[in-house]
Amino acid sequence: MKKGIFMANDTHANILLNLLIREYGCLPDEYRIVGFDDSPIASEAIVPITTIEQQIDKIAYEAMNLLVSQMNERKKENLRLKQKSFIIE
């Protein structure tokens, strides 16, 4: 079974990958590095990085709709916005 190292974003995942390759010459077979933002760097890395897509446009649109709705209704309730994420390998 593979072990995953989850990084906050693809840039940090790529930095970790470069450090591992510089130090050990490769990414050990039992590990995968996973980034979180599906930036172009994920597919352009020395070894492609698994990444989780964020639908930024959709998240921003929904967040603004929630904010405007709360402002118009003068509500101060906490709301959560759930989005589907996709793993890209």
mmCIF file of C-alpha atoms in Angstrom:
data_model
loop_
_atom_site.group_PDB
_atom_site.id
_atom_site.type_symbol
_atom_site.label_atom_id
_atom_site.label_comp_id
_atom_site.label_asym_id
_atom_site.label_seq_id
_atom_site.Cartn_x
_atom_site.Cartn_y
_atom_site.Cartn_z
ATOM 1 C CA MET A 1 0.000 0.000 0.000
ATOM 2 C CA LYS A 2 1.297 3.439 -0.953
ATOM 3 C CA LYS A 3 1.747 6.168 1.650
ATOM 4 C CA GLY A 4 0.712 9.709 0.839
ATOM 5 C CA ILE A 5 2.315 12.939 1.963
ATOM 6 C CA PHE A 6 -0.353 15.634 1.741
ATOM 7 C CA MET A 7 0.841 19.186 1.125
ATOM 8 C CA ALA A 8 -1.176 22.420 1.363
ATOM 9 C CA ASN A 9 -0.728 23.162 -2.344
ATOM 10 C CA ASP A 10 1.037 21.921 -5.462
ATOM 11 C CA THR A 11 3.908 24.394 -5.127
ATOM 12 C CA HIS A 12 4.815 23.029 -1.698
ATOM 13 C CA ALA A 13 4.401 19.479 -3.013
ATOM 14 C CA ASN A 14 6.845 20.264 -5.827
ATOM 15 C CA ILE A 15 9.336 21.802 -3.381
ATOM 16 C CA LEU A 16 9.187 18.650 -1.241
ATOM 17 C CA LEU A 17 9.631 16.468 -4.321
ATOM 18 C CA ASN A 18 12.692 18.465 -5.401
ATOM 19 C CA LEU A 19 14.200 18.242 -1.902
ATOM 20 C CA LEU A 20 13.689 14.467 -1.804
ATOM 21 C CA ILE A 21 15.213 13.989 -5.249
ATOM 22 C CA ARG A 22 18.139 16.239 -4.357
ATOM 23 C CA GLU A 23 18.757 14.367 -1.081
ATOM 24 C CA TYR A 24 17.951 10.754 -2.064
ATOM 25 C CA GLY A 25 17.988 10.754 -5.861
ATOM 26 C CA CYS A 26 14.343 9.716 -6.182
ATOM 27 C CA LEU A 27 10.945 9.598 -4.559
ATOM 28 C CA PRO A 28 10.704 6.220 -2.798
ATOM 29 C CA ASP A 29 8.253 3.886 -4.571
ATOM 30 C CA GLU A 30 6.082 3.438 -1.494
ATOM 31 C CA TYR A 31 5.294 7.170 -1.285
ATOM 32 C CA ARG A 32 3.136 9.577 -3.238
ATOM 33 C CA ILE A 33 3.062 13.329 -2.790
ATOM 34 C CA VAL A 34 -0.383 14.914 -2.989
ATOM 35 C CA GLY A 35 -0.907 18.631 -3.560
ATOM 36 C CA PHE A 36 -4.084 20.647 -3.219
ATOM 37 C CA ASP A 37 -4.979 23.134 -5.930
ATOM 38 C CA ASP A 38 -4.439 21.518 -9.344
ATOM 39 C CA SER A 39 -1.986 24.153 -10.508
ATOM 40 C CA PRO A 40 0.036 23.556 -13.705
ATOM 41 C CA ILE A 41 3.123 22.794 -11.618
ATOM 42 C CA ALA A 42 1.563 19.429 -10.645
ATOM 43 C CA SER A 43 1.827 18.054 -14.179
ATOM 44 C CA GLU A 44 5.094 19.853 -14.971
ATOM 45 C CA ALA A 45 7.035 18.504 -11.971
ATOM 46 C CA ILE A 46 9.956 16.098 -12.480
ATOM 47 C CA VAL A 47 7.607 13.355 -11.299
ATOM 48 C CA PRO A 48 3.947 14.340 -11.822
ATOM 49 C CA ILE A 49 2.273 15.161 -8.508
ATOM 50 C CA THR A 50 -1.145 13.824 -7.593
ATOM 51 C CA THR A 51 -3.340 16.839 -6.890
ATOM 52 C CA ILE A 52 -6.830 17.652 -5.723
ATOM 53 C CA GLU A 53 -8.753 20.047 -7.914
ATOM 54 C CA GLN A 54 -10.414 23.069 -6.363
ATOM 55 C CA GLN A 55 -13.125 24.779 -8.361
ATOM 56 C CA ILE A 56 -12.071 28.299 -7.366
ATOM 57 C CA ASP A 57 -14.552 30.088 -9.646
ATOM 58 C CA LYS A 58 -17.460 28.045 -8.302
ATOM 59 C CA ILE A 59 -16.330 28.412 -4.682
ATOM 60 C CA ALA A 60 -15.952 32.200 -5.065
ATOM 61 C CA TYR A 61 -19.353 32.510 -6.785
ATOM 62 C CA GLU A 62 -21.141 30.491 -4.100
ATOM 63 C CA ALA A 63 -19.336 32.316 -1.275
ATOM 64 C CA MET A 64 -20.361 35.706 -2.674
ATOM 65 C CA ASN A 65 -23.969 34.547 -3.060
ATOM 66 C CA LEU A 66 -24.019 33.398 0.574
ATOM 67 C CA LEU A 67 -22.466 36.670 1.739
ATOM 68 C CA VAL A 68 -24.908 38.849 -0.212
ATOM 69 C CA SER A 69 -27.830 36.738 1.002
ATOM 70 C CA GLN A 70 -26.741 37.099 4.630
ATOM 71 C CA MET A 71 -26.199 40.844 4.213
ATOM 72 C CA ASN A 72 -29.639 41.317 2.639
ATOM 73 C CA GLU A 73 -31.362 39.280 5.346
ATOM 74 C CA ARG A 74 -29.104 40.615 8.120
ATOM 75 C CA LYS A 75 -28.449 37.080 9.338
ATOM 76 C CA LYS A 76 -25.327 36.091 11.199
ATOM 77 C CA GLU A 77 -25.609 32.315 11.027
ATOM 78 C CA ASN A 78 -22.667 30.119 10.176
ATOM 79 C CA LEU A 79 -23.016 28.338 6.863
ATOM 80 C CA ARG A 80 -20.843 25.720 5.205
ATOM 81 C CA LEU A 81 -20.316 25.409 1.507
ATOM 82 C CA LYS A 82 -19.511 21.905 0.321
ATOM 83 C CA GLN A 83 -17.905 21.325 -3.053
ATOM 84 C CA LYS A 84 -16.985 18.141 -4.834
ATOM 85 C CA SER A 85 -13.259 17.637 -5.268
ATOM 86 C CA PHE A 86 -11.527 15.571 -7.895
ATOM 87 C CA ILE A 87 -8.242 13.728 -7.575
ATOM 88 C CA ILE A 88 -5.993 14.208 -10.591
ATOM 89 C CA GLU A 89 -3.123 11.798 -11.098
#
